[in-house]
Amino acid sequence: MALDNLRNLYQQVILEHYKKPRHRGITDPVDRQQRGHNPSCGDTIELTVRLDATGNRIEDVKFEGEGCAIALSSADLMADAMRGKTIAEALEMVKVFQNMMKGDGEFPREHRKLNVMQGVAQFPVRIKCATLTWHTLKAALEHQSAEPSYEAVSNEEID
Ligand code: ZN
């Protein structure tokens, strides 16, 4: 496939998830909750997570918030990929995503849909839009209680 067509395909996937998100809302119940903000673009994402009875596996991730197409489609794609993952697996995927946005590696076949975000890595100013939801999920999972954290995480210092 020509590079231009591939780029169009990436943009289509991003726009589709932006216009028709599948995971907008709030989980029931809320076991983890975290707000994330990306000051450089103005994206704000409020993530909620439902865990299984052991507290070790993610059953559902939902998001609310306002932001650009890249921030919101990244949240929707991430929520899709996180269902059924253990917390350890989820944190590993956060690392893979962050490395991918630095041009280092990509997701294996099972999660190849997430690789559409690689196209964003060509636009350094938008990378923080794409990583916001991942950064926020990491904070949510590392926060060891269902008590909401009112402190919004900001990814301003992250590269
Ligand atoms: Zn943005």
Short mmCIF file of C-alpha atoms and ligand atoms in Angstrom, two decimals:
data_model
loop_
_atom_site.label_atom_id
_atom_site.label_comp_id
_atom_site.label_asym_id
_atom_site.label_seq_id
_atom_site.Cartn_x
_atom_site.Cartn_y
_atom_site.Cartn_z
CA MET A 1 0.00 0.00 0.00
CA ALA A 2 1.32 3.42 -0.88
CA LEU A 3 2.37 5.53 2.09
CA ASP A 4 -0.30 8.15 1.36
CA ASN A 5 -3.05 5.54 1.38
CA LEU A 6 -1.74 4.11 4.61
CA ARG A 7 -1.75 7.57 6.15
CA ASN A 8 -5.36 8.07 5.01
CA LEU A 9 -6.30 4.76 6.58
CA TYR A 10 -4.79 5.86 9.89
CA GLN A 11 -6.69 9.13 9.74
CA GLN A 12 -9.93 7.28 8.97
CA VAL A 13 -9.56 5.02 12.00
CA ILE A 14 -8.79 8.01 14.22
CA LEU A 15 -11.78 10.00 12.93
CA GLU A 16 -14.10 7.01 13.22
CA HIS A 17 -13.26 6.54 16.91
CA TYR A 18 -13.59 10.27 17.49
CA LYS A 19 -17.03 10.53 15.86
CA LYS A 20 -18.43 7.23 17.13
CA PRO A 21 -16.70 6.38 20.38
CA ARG A 22 -17.67 3.00 21.83
CA HIS A 23 -16.43 3.56 25.34
CA ARG A 24 -17.68 6.98 26.35
CA GLY A 25 -19.31 7.09 29.79
CA ILE A 26 -18.67 6.00 33.35
CA THR A 27 -18.07 2.42 34.48
CA ASP A 28 -20.45 0.79 36.94
CA PRO A 29 -19.14 0.49 39.55
CA VAL A 30 -16.19 2.87 39.57
CA ASP A 31 -13.14 1.10 41.05
CA ARG A 32 -10.57 3.58 39.80
CA GLN A 33 -11.01 7.15 38.66
CA GLN A 34 -8.52 9.64 37.32
CA ARG A 35 -8.62 12.95 35.51
CA GLY A 36 -5.90 13.86 33.08
CA HIS A 37 -5.12 17.15 31.40
CA ASN A 38 -2.91 18.10 28.52
CA PRO A 39 -2.28 21.86 28.84
CA SER A 40 -0.51 22.17 25.50
CA CYS A 41 -3.74 21.36 23.60
CA GLY A 42 -6.45 21.71 26.26
CA ASP A 43 -7.49 18.04 26.23
CA THR A 44 -9.14 16.80 29.43
CA ILE A 45 -9.97 13.16 30.02
CA GLU A 46 -11.81 11.61 32.93
CA LEU A 47 -11.18 7.87 33.08
CA THR A 48 -13.12 5.35 35.11
CA VAL A 49 -12.14 1.71 35.51
CA ARG A 50 -14.07 -1.33 36.68
CA LEU A 51 -11.96 -4.16 38.10
CA ASP A 52 -12.89 -7.81 38.70
CA ALA A 53 -13.43 -9.25 42.20
CA THR A 54 -9.70 -9.89 42.71
CA GLY A 55 -8.90 -6.27 41.85
CA ASN A 56 -6.22 -7.50 39.47
CA ARG A 57 -8.02 -7.54 36.16
CA ILE A 58 -9.66 -4.74 34.20
CA GLU A 59 -13.25 -5.49 33.23
CA ASP A 60 -14.10 -2.13 31.71
CA VAL A 61 -12.60 1.28 30.98
CA LYS A 62 -14.67 4.31 30.04
CA PHE A 63 -13.84 7.93 29.40
CA GLU A 64 -15.50 11.32 29.48
CA GLY A 65 -13.97 14.60 28.54
CA GLU A 66 -13.27 17.16 25.91
CA GLY A 67 -10.41 17.25 23.52
CA CYS A 68 -9.14 16.97 20.01
CA ALA A 69 -9.74 14.00 17.70
CA ILE A 70 -6.38 12.48 18.54
CA ALA A 71 -6.85 12.62 22.33
CA LEU A 72 -10.37 11.20 22.24
CA SER A 73 -9.78 8.51 19.64
CA SER A 74 -6.68 7.40 21.55
CA ALA A 75 -8.87 7.06 24.68
CA ASP A 76 -11.45 5.01 22.79
CA LEU A 77 -8.85 2.73 21.21
CA MET A 78 -7.16 2.26 24.57
CA ALA A 79 -10.42 1.42 26.35
CA ASP A 80 -11.10 -1.21 23.70
CA ALA A 81 -7.69 -2.81 24.16
CA MET A 82 -7.73 -2.82 27.97
CA ARG A 83 -10.76 -5.03 28.56
CA GLY A 84 -9.72 -8.31 30.20
CA LYS A 85 -6.13 -7.22 30.82
CA THR A 86 -4.45 -7.66 34.19
CA ILE A 87 -3.12 -4.48 35.79
CA ALA A 88 0.44 -5.67 35.09
CA GLU A 89 -0.39 -6.25 31.40
CA ALA A 90 -2.08 -2.86 31.18
CA LEU A 91 0.94 -1.05 32.65
CA GLU A 92 3.20 -2.91 30.20
CA MET A 93 0.98 -1.72 27.33
CA VAL A 94 1.26 1.86 28.58
CA LYS A 95 5.04 1.48 28.26
CA VAL A 96 4.78 0.02 24.76
CA PHE A 97 2.55 2.92 23.70
CA GLN A 98 4.84 5.57 25.15
CA ASN A 99 7.86 3.98 23.46
CA MET A 100 5.98 3.68 20.17
CA MET A 101 5.29 7.42 20.25
CA LYS A 102 9.03 7.96 20.52
CA GLY A 103 9.48 5.85 17.40
CA ASP A 104 10.63 2.80 19.34
CA GLY A 105 8.70 -0.39 18.51
CA GLU A 106 5.00 -1.11 18.08
CA PHE A 107 2.23 -3.41 19.33
CA PRO A 108 2.13 -7.09 18.36
CA ARG A 109 -0.58 -8.44 16.06
CA GLU A 110 -3.13 -8.89 18.86
CA HIS A 111 -3.23 -5.11 19.35
CA ARG A 112 -2.16 -3.91 15.94
CA LYS A 113 -5.12 -1.51 15.79
CA LEU A 114 -3.28 0.66 18.33
CA ASN A 115 -0.46 1.06 15.82
CA VAL A 116 -2.58 3.57 13.87
CA MET A 117 -1.39 6.08 16.48
CA GLN A 118 2.13 5.76 15.08
CA GLY A 119 1.09 8.21 12.38
CA VAL A 120 0.74 10.86 15.11
CA ALA A 121 4.40 10.46 16.12
CA GLN A 122 5.30 12.41 12.96
CA PHE A 123 3.69 15.48 14.52
CA PRO A 124 5.56 16.11 17.77
CA VAL A 125 3.07 18.73 18.96
CA ARG A 126 0.27 16.11 18.90
CA ILE A 127 2.12 13.31 20.71
CA LYS A 128 0.91 14.56 24.10
CA CYS A 129 -2.66 14.39 22.82
CA ALA A 130 -2.21 10.70 21.98
CA THR A 131 -0.39 9.77 25.21
CA LEU A 132 -2.71 11.67 27.61
CA THR A 133 -5.19 8.82 28.10
CA TRP A 134 -2.38 6.26 28.61
CA HIS A 135 -0.64 8.49 31.12
CA THR A 136 -3.98 8.96 32.91
CA LEU A 137 -4.70 5.21 32.97
CA LYS A 138 -1.29 4.55 34.51
CA ALA A 139 -2.06 7.03 37.28
CA ALA A 140 -5.52 5.47 37.79
CA LEU A 141 -4.11 1.96 38.13
CA GLU A 142 -1.28 3.00 40.41
CA HIS A 143 -3.74 4.81 42.66
CA GLN A 144 -4.66 2.02 45.08
CA SER A 145 -8.24 2.91 45.95
CA ALA A 146 -11.62 3.77 44.51
CA GLU A 147 -11.49 7.20 46.17
CA PRO A 148 -11.41 9.64 43.31
CA SER A 149 -8.21 11.52 42.89
CA TYR A 150 -9.22 15.12 42.38
CA GLU A 151 -5.68 16.02 41.50
CA ALA A 152 -5.60 15.95 37.72
CA VAL A 153 -2.47 14.43 36.25
CA SER A 154 -0.80 16.60 33.70
CA ASN A 155 1.46 15.23 31.03
CA GLU A 156 3.25 18.51 30.56
CA GLU A 157 6.56 17.15 31.87
CA ILE A 158 6.41 13.91 29.89
CA ASP A 159 8.25 13.64 26.62
ZN ZN B 1 -5.12 17.41 21.67
#
